[in-house]
GROMACS .gro file of C-alpha atoms in nm:
model
  321
    1MET     CA    1  -0.013  -0.014   0.000
    2LYS     CA    2   0.142   0.324  -0.138
    3GLN     CA    3  -0.045   0.548   0.122
    4GLN     CA    4  -0.243   0.533   0.441
    5ARG     CA    5  -0.561   0.695   0.345
    6TYR     CA    6  -0.757   0.685   0.020
    7ASP     CA    7  -1.077   0.796  -0.101
    8VAL     CA    8  -1.194   0.461  -0.183
    9VAL     CA    9  -1.086   0.099  -0.063
   10ILE     CA   10  -1.245  -0.156  -0.268
   11VAL     CA   11  -1.230  -0.522  -0.090
   12GLY     CA   12  -1.247  -0.772  -0.388
   13GLY     CA   13  -1.071  -0.768  -0.714
   14GLY     CA   14  -1.300  -0.920  -0.941
   15ALA     CA   15  -1.538  -0.781  -1.237
   16ALA     CA   16  -1.756  -0.577  -1.007
   17GLY     CA   17  -1.451  -0.437  -0.800
   18LEU     CA   18  -1.234  -0.379  -1.102
   19SER     CA   19  -1.504  -0.207  -1.281
   20GLY     CA   20  -1.566   0.023  -0.983
   21ALA     CA   21  -1.196   0.096  -0.950
   22LEU     CA   22  -1.157   0.170  -1.338
   23ALA     CA   23  -1.439   0.435  -1.301
   24LEU     CA   24  -1.320   0.592  -0.968
   25GLY     CA   25  -0.987   0.591  -1.135
   26ARG     CA   26  -1.115   0.815  -1.420
   27ALA     CA   27  -1.299   1.028  -1.181
   28ARG     CA   28  -0.954   1.113  -1.021
   29ARG     CA   29  -1.019   0.944  -0.694
   30SER     CA   30  -0.738   0.775  -0.499
   31VAL     CA   31  -0.856   0.402  -0.499
   32LEU     CA   32  -0.689   0.056  -0.363
   33VAL     CA   33  -0.814  -0.266  -0.437
   34ILE     CA   34  -0.744  -0.544  -0.197
   35ASP     CA   35  -0.819  -0.886  -0.373
   36ALA     CA   36  -0.767  -1.235  -0.187
   37GLY     CA   37  -0.712  -1.392  -0.516
   38GLU     CA   38  -1.013  -1.628  -0.515
   39PRO     CA   39  -1.231  -1.557  -0.829
   40ARG     CA   40  -1.526  -1.761  -0.816
   41ASN     CA   41  -1.501  -1.871  -1.196
   42ALA     CA   42  -1.168  -1.977  -1.167
   43PRO     CA   43  -1.260  -2.329  -1.269
   44ALA     CA   44  -1.434  -2.227  -1.556
   45SER     CA   45  -1.242  -2.221  -1.900
   46HIS     CA   46  -1.405  -1.907  -2.064
   47VAL     CA   47  -1.619  -1.636  -1.959
   48HIS     CA   48  -1.925  -1.600  -2.179
   49ASN     CA   49  -2.213  -1.346  -2.248
   50TYR     CA   50  -1.954  -1.073  -2.201
   51LEU     CA   51  -2.027  -0.842  -2.478
   52GLY     CA   52  -1.680  -0.768  -2.670
   53ARG     CA   53  -1.494  -1.037  -2.441
   54GLU     CA   54  -1.719  -1.337  -2.525
   55SER     CA   55  -1.504  -1.652  -2.453
   56THR     CA   56  -1.220  -1.462  -2.280
   57PRO     CA   57  -1.059  -1.707  -2.008
   58PRO     CA   58  -1.138  -1.554  -1.642
   59GLY     CA   59  -0.778  -1.509  -1.560
   60GLU     CA   60  -0.719  -1.296  -1.886
   61LEU     CA   61  -1.016  -1.094  -1.832
   62LEU     CA   62  -0.897  -1.028  -1.449
   63ALA     CA   63  -0.543  -0.932  -1.612
   64ILE     CA   64  -0.696  -0.686  -1.869
   65GLY     CA   65  -0.914  -0.523  -1.573
   66ARG     CA   66  -0.631  -0.479  -1.367
   67GLY     CA   67  -0.411  -0.310  -1.620
   68GLU     CA   68  -0.692  -0.088  -1.743
   69ALA     CA   69  -0.779  -0.004  -1.344
   70ALA     CA   70  -0.410   0.080  -1.320
   71GLY     CA   71  -0.366   0.264  -1.611
   72TYR     CA   72  -0.574   0.527  -1.418
   73GLY     CA   73  -0.398   0.526  -1.097
   74ALA     CA   74  -0.616   0.254  -0.900
   75GLU     CA   75  -0.361   0.044  -0.677
   76ILE     CA   76  -0.417  -0.331  -0.652
   77VAL     CA   77  -0.263  -0.537  -0.377
   78GLU     CA   78  -0.287  -0.895  -0.282
   79GLY     CA   79  -0.461  -0.960   0.070
   80ARG     CA   80  -0.742  -1.082   0.244
   81VAL     CA   81  -0.940  -0.814   0.457
   82ALA     CA   82  -1.035  -0.951   0.809
   83SER     CA   83  -1.252  -0.653   0.922
   84ALA     CA   84  -1.370  -0.323   0.854
   85GLU     CA   85  -1.443  -0.057   1.112
   86ARG     CA   86  -1.608   0.304   1.106
   87LEU     CA   87  -1.320   0.560   1.248
   88PRO     CA   88  -1.412   0.712   1.565
   89GLY     CA   89  -1.541   1.085   1.540
   90ASP     CA   90  -1.760   1.240   1.329
   91GLY     CA   91  -1.881   1.033   0.997
   92GLU     CA   92  -1.652   1.235   0.741
   93ARG     CA   93  -1.354   1.038   0.891
   94GLY     CA   94  -1.452   0.736   0.702
   95PHE     CA   95  -1.327   0.366   0.782
   96ARG     CA   96  -1.042   0.145   0.886
   97VAL     CA   97  -0.963  -0.177   0.687
   98VAL     CA   98  -0.774  -0.451   0.830
   99THR     CA   99  -0.612  -0.740   0.652
  100GLU     CA  100  -0.530  -1.078   0.786
  101ASP     CA  101  -0.162  -1.014   0.794
  102GLY     CA  102  -0.201  -0.715   1.014
  103ARG     CA  103  -0.203  -0.418   0.761
  104SER     CA  104  -0.453  -0.156   0.802
  105VAL     CA  105  -0.565   0.116   0.558
  106GLU     CA  106  -0.803   0.402   0.599
  107ALA     CA  107  -1.086   0.521   0.354
  108ARG     CA  108  -1.340   0.775   0.306
  109ARG     CA  109  -1.586   0.538   0.132
  110LEU     CA  110  -1.579   0.160   0.111
  111LEU     CA  111  -1.722  -0.051  -0.181
  112VAL     CA  112  -1.724  -0.432  -0.116
  113THR     CA  113  -1.735  -0.687  -0.392
  114THR     CA  114  -1.632  -1.007  -0.237
  115GLY     CA  115  -1.832  -1.215  -0.427
  116LEU     CA  116  -1.985  -1.545  -0.334
  117VAL     CA  117  -1.904  -1.932  -0.248
  118ASP     CA  118  -2.080  -2.216  -0.451
  119GLU     CA  119  -2.166  -2.485  -0.172
  120LEU     CA  120  -2.196  -2.796  -0.370
  121PRO     CA  121  -2.424  -3.083  -0.292
  122PRO     CA  122  -2.214  -3.378  -0.078
  123VAL     CA  123  -2.149  -3.620  -0.374
  124PRO     CA  124  -1.809  -3.756  -0.422
  125GLY     CA  125  -1.654  -3.593  -0.716
  126LEU     CA  126  -1.828  -3.312  -0.766
  127ALA     CA  127  -1.596  -3.056  -0.643
  128GLU     CA  128  -1.327  -3.187  -0.853
  129ARG     CA  129  -1.522  -3.147  -1.197
  130TRP     CA  130  -1.685  -2.807  -1.086
  131GLY     CA  131  -1.675  -2.565  -1.366
  132ARG     CA  132  -1.580  -2.854  -1.623
  133GLU     CA  133  -1.859  -3.093  -1.685
  134VAL     CA  134  -2.022  -3.018  -1.345
  135LEU     CA  135  -2.235  -2.710  -1.407
  136HIS     CA  136  -2.507  -2.507  -1.259
  137CYS     CA  137  -2.605  -2.220  -1.520
  138PRO     CA  138  -2.706  -2.279  -1.865
  139TYR     CA  139  -2.639  -1.935  -2.006
  140CYS     CA  140  -2.280  -1.997  -1.890
  141HIS     CA  141  -2.213  -2.316  -1.995
  142GLY     CA  142  -2.541  -2.449  -2.199
  143HIS     CA  143  -2.402  -2.389  -2.517
  144GLU     CA  144  -2.083  -2.564  -2.456
  145VAL     CA  145  -2.245  -2.894  -2.383
  146ALA     CA  146  -2.519  -2.861  -2.631
  147ASP     CA  147  -2.661  -3.184  -2.810
  148ARG     CA  148  -2.468  -3.408  -2.547
  149PRO     CA  149  -2.598  -3.631  -2.263
  150ILE     CA  150  -2.679  -3.409  -1.958
  151GLY     CA  151  -2.802  -3.529  -1.636
  152VAL     CA  152  -2.947  -3.309  -1.371
  153LEU     CA  153  -2.887  -3.366  -1.005
  154ALA     CA  154  -3.211  -3.334  -0.790
  155THR     CA  155  -3.146  -3.187  -0.438
  156GLY     CA  156  -3.432  -2.972  -0.418
  157PRO     CA  157  -3.774  -2.853  -0.561
  158LEU     CA  158  -3.615  -2.669  -0.830
  159ALA     CA  159  -3.452  -2.966  -1.006
  160VAL     CA  160  -3.774  -3.018  -1.234
  161HIS     CA  161  -3.746  -2.664  -1.353
  162GLN     CA  162  -3.369  -2.715  -1.402
  163ALA     CA  163  -3.396  -3.023  -1.614
  164LEU     CA  164  -3.699  -2.829  -1.817
  165MET     CA  165  -3.458  -2.561  -1.874
  166TRP     CA  166  -3.138  -2.753  -1.980
  167ARG     CA  167  -3.386  -2.943  -2.221
  168GLN     CA  168  -3.338  -2.631  -2.425
  169TRP     CA  169  -2.971  -2.708  -2.525
  170SER     CA  170  -2.997  -3.099  -2.546
  171ASP     CA  171  -3.273  -3.350  -2.630
  172ASP     CA  172  -3.100  -3.625  -2.400
  173VAL     CA  173  -3.159  -3.487  -2.070
  174THR     CA  174  -3.171  -3.728  -1.765
  175LEU     CA  175  -3.330  -3.588  -1.405
  176PHE     CA  176  -3.162  -3.818  -1.145
  177LEU     CA  177  -3.378  -3.793  -0.843
  178HIS     CA  178  -3.110  -3.845  -0.583
  179THR     CA  179  -3.246  -3.666  -0.266
  180GLY     CA  180  -3.484  -3.435  -0.440
  181PRO     CA  181  -3.833  -3.445  -0.370
  182GLU     CA  182  -4.094  -3.675  -0.588
  183PRO     CA  183  -4.200  -3.463  -0.897
  184THR     CA  184  -4.612  -3.412  -0.888
  185GLU     CA  185  -4.805  -3.562  -1.145
  186GLU     CA  186  -4.818  -3.238  -1.354
  187GLU     CA  187  -4.432  -3.230  -1.360
  188TYR     CA  188  -4.421  -3.604  -1.442
  189GLU     CA  189  -4.634  -3.522  -1.735
  190GLN     CA  190  -4.414  -3.218  -1.816
  191LEU     CA  191  -4.094  -3.409  -1.824
  192ALA     CA  192  -4.246  -3.654  -2.049
  193ALA     CA  193  -4.362  -3.415  -2.287
  194ARG     CA  194  -4.038  -3.292  -2.322
  195GLY     CA  195  -3.873  -3.618  -2.351
  196VAL     CA  196  -3.666  -3.601  -2.006
  197ALA     CA  197  -3.599  -3.930  -1.830
  198VAL     CA  198  -3.621  -3.977  -1.497
  199VAL     CA  199  -3.414  -4.198  -1.299
  200ASP     CA  200  -3.505  -4.326  -0.905
  201GLY     CA  201  -3.237  -4.377  -0.635
  202GLU     CA  202  -2.936  -4.177  -0.479
  203VAL     CA  203  -2.649  -4.081  -0.664
  204ALA     CA  204  -2.311  -4.218  -0.508
  205GLY     CA  205  -2.035  -4.080  -0.738
  206LEU     CA  206  -1.922  -3.995  -1.078
  207GLU     CA  207  -1.732  -4.183  -1.322
  208VAL     CA  208  -1.433  -4.036  -1.451
  209THR     CA  209  -1.218  -4.194  -1.760
  210ASP     CA  210  -0.896  -4.027  -1.882
  211ASP     CA  211  -0.982  -3.694  -1.684
  212ARG     CA  212  -1.342  -3.663  -1.850
  213PHE     CA  213  -1.661  -3.730  -1.671
  214THR     CA  214  -1.853  -3.995  -1.849
  215GLY     CA  215  -2.140  -4.095  -1.629
  216VAL     CA  216  -2.330  -4.101  -1.295
  217THR     CA  217  -2.301  -4.381  -1.025
  218LEU     CA  218  -2.617  -4.472  -0.865
  219ALA     CA  219  -2.596  -4.627  -0.509
  220SER     CA  220  -2.740  -4.959  -0.655
  221GLY     CA  221  -2.405  -4.971  -0.873
  222ARG     CA  222  -2.582  -4.869  -1.187
  223VAL     CA  223  -2.396  -4.632  -1.417
  224VAL     CA  224  -2.584  -4.411  -1.622
  225PRO     CA  225  -2.356  -4.249  -1.918
  226ARG     CA  226  -2.355  -3.851  -1.931
  227GLU     CA  227  -2.129  -3.590  -2.024
  228ALA     CA  228  -2.235  -3.312  -1.790
  229LEU     CA  229  -2.390  -3.289  -1.473
  230VAL     CA  230  -2.616  -3.013  -1.353
  231VAL     CA  231  -2.618  -2.920  -0.990
  232GLN     CA  232  -2.797  -2.665  -0.744
  233ALA     CA  233  -2.539  -2.510  -0.564
  234ARG     CA  234  -2.605  -2.306  -0.259
  235PHE     CA  235  -2.481  -1.944  -0.314
  236THR     CA  236  -2.331  -1.801   0.005
  237ALA     CA  237  -2.244  -1.458   0.009
  238ARG     CA  238  -1.899  -1.381   0.133
  239SER     CA  239  -2.014  -1.128   0.377
  240ALA     CA  240  -1.769  -1.140   0.650
  241VAL     CA  241  -1.639  -0.773   0.605
  242LEU     CA  242  -1.969  -0.634   0.578
  243GLU     CA  243  -2.116  -0.820   0.864
  244SER     CA  244  -1.808  -0.666   1.049
  245LEU     CA  245  -1.980  -0.339   0.973
  246GLY     CA  246  -2.308  -0.462   1.115
  247LEU     CA  247  -2.466  -0.573   0.804
  248GLU     CA  248  -2.622  -0.891   0.829
  249PRO     CA  249  -2.688  -1.138   0.515
  250ALA     CA  250  -3.051  -1.211   0.388
  251ALA     CA  251  -3.206  -1.545   0.263
  252GLN     CA  252  -3.240  -1.551  -0.126
  253GLU     CA  253  -3.537  -1.698  -0.241
  254MET     CA  254  -3.630  -1.830  -0.596
  255GLY     CA  255  -3.981  -1.979  -0.633
  256GLY     CA  256  -4.018  -2.003  -0.243
  257VAL     CA  257  -3.709  -2.211  -0.223
  258VAL     CA  258  -3.407  -2.053  -0.036
  259ILE     CA  259  -3.101  -2.073  -0.286
  260GLY     CA  260  -2.856  -1.887  -0.076
  261SER     CA  261  -2.770  -1.558   0.108
  262TYR     CA  262  -2.695  -1.208   0.011
  263VAL     CA  263  -2.672  -0.862   0.152
  264PRO     CA  264  -2.910  -0.607   0.076
  265THR     CA  265  -2.864  -0.271  -0.109
  266ASP     CA  266  -3.044  -0.016  -0.292
  267PRO     CA  267  -3.036   0.012  -0.688
  268THR     CA  268  -2.694   0.168  -0.675
  269GLY     CA  269  -2.534  -0.058  -0.416
  270ALA     CA  270  -2.574   0.156  -0.113
  271THR     CA  271  -2.593  -0.047   0.197
  272GLU     CA  272  -2.753   0.064   0.536
  273VAL     CA  273  -2.425   0.159   0.649
  274PRO     CA  274  -2.373   0.537   0.530
  275GLY     CA  275  -2.023   0.543   0.305
  276VAL     CA  276  -2.065   0.175   0.251
  277TRP     CA  277  -2.155   0.009  -0.123
  278ALA     CA  278  -2.161  -0.344  -0.214
  279ALA     CA  279  -2.182  -0.471  -0.572
  280GLY     CA  280  -2.162  -0.792  -0.761
  281ASN     CA  281  -2.254  -1.139  -0.634
  282VAL     CA  282  -2.224  -1.069  -0.281
  283THR     CA  283  -2.536  -0.868  -0.331
  284ARG     CA  284  -2.694  -1.034  -0.635
  285LEU     CA  285  -2.654  -1.389  -0.635
  286THR     CA  286  -2.756  -1.457  -0.992
  287GLU     CA  287  -2.556  -1.194  -1.158
  288GLN     CA  288  -2.311  -1.321  -1.417
  289VAL     CA  289  -1.962  -1.141  -1.514
  290ILE     CA  290  -2.097  -0.854  -1.732
  291GLY     CA  291  -2.377  -0.772  -1.490
  292ALA     CA  292  -2.127  -0.774  -1.190
  293ALA     CA  293  -1.910  -0.537  -1.385
  294ALA     CA  294  -2.215  -0.297  -1.446
  295ALA     CA  295  -2.317  -0.307  -1.101
  296GLY     CA  296  -1.955  -0.183  -1.010
  297LEU     CA  297  -1.969   0.080  -1.246
  298MET     CA  298  -2.309   0.159  -1.083
  299ALA     CA  299  -2.182   0.156  -0.760
  300ALA     CA  300  -1.883   0.363  -0.823
  301GLY     CA  301  -2.089   0.654  -0.975
  302ALA     CA  302  -2.302   0.665  -0.688
  303LEU     CA  303  -2.005   0.650  -0.447
  304ASN     CA  304  -1.816   0.938  -0.630
  305GLY     CA  305  -2.140   1.133  -0.608
  306ASP     CA  306  -2.131   1.099  -0.260
  307LEU     CA  307  -1.795   1.207  -0.218
  308ILE     CA  308  -1.859   1.538  -0.424
  309THR     CA  309  -2.134   1.599  -0.188
  310GLU     CA  310  -1.915   1.571   0.103
  311ASP     CA  311  -1.594   1.768  -0.056
  312THR     CA  312  -1.896   2.057  -0.127
  313ARG     CA  313  -1.994   2.076   0.198
  314LEU     CA  314  -1.662   2.070   0.358
  315ALA     CA  315  -1.548   2.350   0.104
  316VAL     CA  316  -1.839   2.540   0.205
  317ALA     CA  317  -1.771   2.515   0.582
  318ALA     CA  318  -1.400   2.604   0.514
  319ARG     CA  319  -1.496   2.915   0.313
  320ARG     CA  320  -1.744   3.028   0.620
  321ALA     CA  321  -1.465   2.954   0.884
   0.00000   0.00000   0.00000
């Protein structure tokens, strides 16, 4: 860290954080990005649906973003933030950010873009294939497995919805009931109408041949050949830094089912703590990379506007003194 106080400290250096850093650097703000180096999409081979950067490897996209933000003066360092706290005194003093290795820095404003953690169902082999053949988002990975045999692992009430959605990309979709609920008669009819096979019994593991996923192993010992497996991960916000400021995560529901946790903000990313913004997957669980980048830009604009208001108030007070 080149200085002890910045206009803005950004916690998290993914798409949201770097987009915010770029905008704030262009706004001539002093910016520090502290990044733990654990991007959620690291296991994926490419980023998709990012206009102008389609199929860019995630690491390459981050390297480009770092270079662009640094080009406008943003400082980017490696580190894991342990906590943040408001400095004593009036609200204009800002915040202190402390890293796990004991370093500390002050900021007038904070932008937290720490993302989320994908918590996978407890099936042996899933984690090792995550982001390769074990998938969750059809818009991120569907085209890459189009027309191939796809399995859907049921662990909750949204499994039928997943199977019907992935049917758009392949006519060979199998729903493994595993630990999920029994489909209703209406759902069975929908699955049959779309040609989705249904397999009873729990899944015991994955078959892998020559470092390729080749099938699903049932507890009975039966192996069902598949080339991709869709799961419902639980999306848990990396909210520790925001919690240290008194902000509590909320449950995110989809169709009446809890799919994870997030930290609420207003549309600009402002939290309930004045001076603290959040953007990206920590506050919007289903946001893709391009959406996270847009959210980082939105938060940066609102945050800079807030600083301008404070700068003006201080200038008026100084003029009157």
